[in-house]
């Protein structure tokens, strides 16, 4: 059979079609690859395309939305020609269920932002700023501590009355809201408040005055670097000393700090402008009232187990000045902020901490109080006075609260059962426990020793503190913490807050003094000068005792601050 010939014109058309398919096929393949890459990067994700907008229904105004960890803020108003009374604005996500009234299930005057007040009016033409707190978001699933760029899509609802009322009687969905988080803390929000007042100048005319003010609230942070290079086993409490008055205009020309320092927080890390790993912190003291105007304040932060101080950085964050202590992660001493926000138990370790310094050479009488007050806690520490008193162990710790025990007195008697006993040691008396061994050998009556006890005491109500001693004893307190490695300088014999001072040789005597309610650094010093010995301490009503963990290697990490950022 002969070969069928294809006309030359048709061959040229086929070749052209093949070239067309090859050329544009490669182009289509490249476009498909690019589209797949863009899809993988989330470019076509609806949340990423969401605009920053608040689109209001006719007659209403909604604009400038901002979403942070503090909530969503936006400018809101109405121009309907009528007045709205008892107004409450509520933000709900698009997924939030509606109740039988057709409004968000979480809508109530406890969770909405009040606009105008229960007896005030939002008049036509008035523009206000709405601040809707993050912890008021209901079942829509909006995070209260959003990461940077977290989207939110929802609606703005208005509860209102058409005549004066105390709570809404009508509800309307007045705007659609789409917004992304600008960061948990380290962003800034600008609030614009417009106040409109109307006054009558005559029976036929009115004068309208509008006042507009703009306020920018920014949140800043400071890097705190701890050194030297060492590690800790277990948790550790680090003392941070600051000068609050130095931050009075450090944050963009405005103050960083609230009047009571309640807006300060501490974090382990910072990522993409968002802090994480909040640390427990406690404000122990300041040298003026309010603390925000003081020149010295002592805050303690609790570092987690296994922390290394080789360049360790923690972050001190200034939240908005209307943020207060939460009584959990952040709190203050009882006398500074009231018992509801005192979180000392979350920061400090339970129990008082005490050290025994032993003299292996003999007796010498009570050493200088100042030398004992100035001594450090820790193994191998020496108090040089008439003899050498040396510690041979690490510090000991008491229980956090006292219990009922019998207290001895000189001559083999006792003063009966006493409550809230936190320390009760003896040798050659009938009641109480033996001193820890080492460093006090059992039955030793020929040598001397010193006990130095320090604690943070939480005193809920004013009470009497008692001590029984053979020989010298003195107890004092202070509103400041002193040196965190055990050098609590309370002023020796001249301390104006000495509960009692019985620094002389005696036989099982009882002493007492009063202490007011509050949180204080307390120190008890005791000296045994040979023979029988008795060291007892208790209180008339319960006191809780806490201490900062002894520093690694006996060395407190130093602290350096960056500038406000």
CSV table of N, CA and C in Angstrom, one decimal, residues 53 58 97 116 119 128 179 186 256 280 306 323 382 384 432 481 505 513 529 550 552:
chain,number,residue,atom,x,y,z
A,53,UNK,N,-10.3,46.7,59.7
A,53,UNK,CA,-11.4,47.6,59.4
A,53,UNK,C,-12.6,47.3,60.3
A,58,UNK,N,-25.4,51.8,58.3
A,58,UNK,CA,-25.8,53.2,58.1
A,58,UNK,C,-26.2,53.9,59.4
A,97,UNK,N,-22.5,31.8,69.5
A,97,UNK,CA,-23.9,31.4,69.5
A,97,UNK,C,-24.8,32.6,70.0
A,116,UNK,N,-21.4,55.8,77.8
A,116,UNK,CA,-22.3,56.9,78.2
A,116,UNK,C,-22.8,56.7,79.6
A,119,UNK,N,-27.3,56.0,82.9
A,119,UNK,CA,-28.3,57.0,82.9
A,119,UNK,C,-27.9,58.1,81.9
A,128,UNK,N,-17.1,58.3,70.5
A,128,UNK,CA,-16.4,57.9,71.8
A,128,UNK,C,-15.4,56.8,71.5
A,179,UNK,N,-9.7,42.5,62.4
A,179,UNK,CA,-8.5,43.1,62.9
A,179,UNK,C,-7.5,42.1,63.2
A,186,UNK,N,4.1,44.8,73.5
A,186,UNK,CA,5.1,45.8,73.1
A,186,UNK,C,4.6,46.6,71.9
A,256,UNK,N,6.3,55.4,82.9
A,256,UNK,CA,6.1,53.9,82.6
A,256,UNK,C,5.3,53.2,83.7
A,280,UNK,N,7.1,34.8,88.7
A,280,UNK,CA,6.4,35.3,89.9
A,280,UNK,C,7.3,36.5,90.5
A,306,UNK,N,17.0,25.2,87.6
A,306,UNK,CA,18.0,24.9,86.5
A,306,UNK,C,18.4,26.1,85.8
A,323,UNK,N,-3.2,48.8,84.7
A,323,UNK,CA,-3.1,47.4,85.1
A,323,UNK,C,-2.6,47.4,86.5
A,382,UNK,N,32.8,33.0,109.0
A,382,UNK,CA,33.4,33.2,110.4
A,382,UNK,C,32.9,34.6,110.9
A,384,UNK,N,34.3,37.0,113.6
A,384,UNK,CA,35.4,37.3,114.4
A,384,UNK,C,35.1,38.3,115.5
A,432,UNK,N,11.7,21.0,124.5
A,432,UNK,CA,12.3,21.5,123.2
A,432,UNK,C,13.2,20.4,122.6
A,481,UNK,N,14.7,44.8,102.8
A,481,UNK,CA,15.2,43.4,102.8
A,481,UNK,C,16.7,43.3,103.1
A,505,UNK,N,24.0,37.9,129.2
A,505,UNK,CA,24.0,36.6,129.7
A,505,UNK,C,22.8,36.5,130.7
A,513,UNK,N,7.6,41.6,122.7
A,513,UNK,CA,7.4,42.9,122.0
A,513,UNK,C,6.4,42.7,120.9
A,529,UNK,N,26.7,31.2,125.8
A,529,UNK,CA,28.0,31.4,126.5
A,529,UNK,C,28.4,30.3,127.4
A,550,UNK,N,19.1,30.2,99.5
A,550,UNK,CA,20.5,30.7,99.6
A,550,UNK,C,21.1,30.7,98.2
A,552,UNK,N,23.5,30.6,94.9
A,552,UNK,CA,24.5,29.6,94.4
A,552,UNK,C,25.9,30.0,94.8
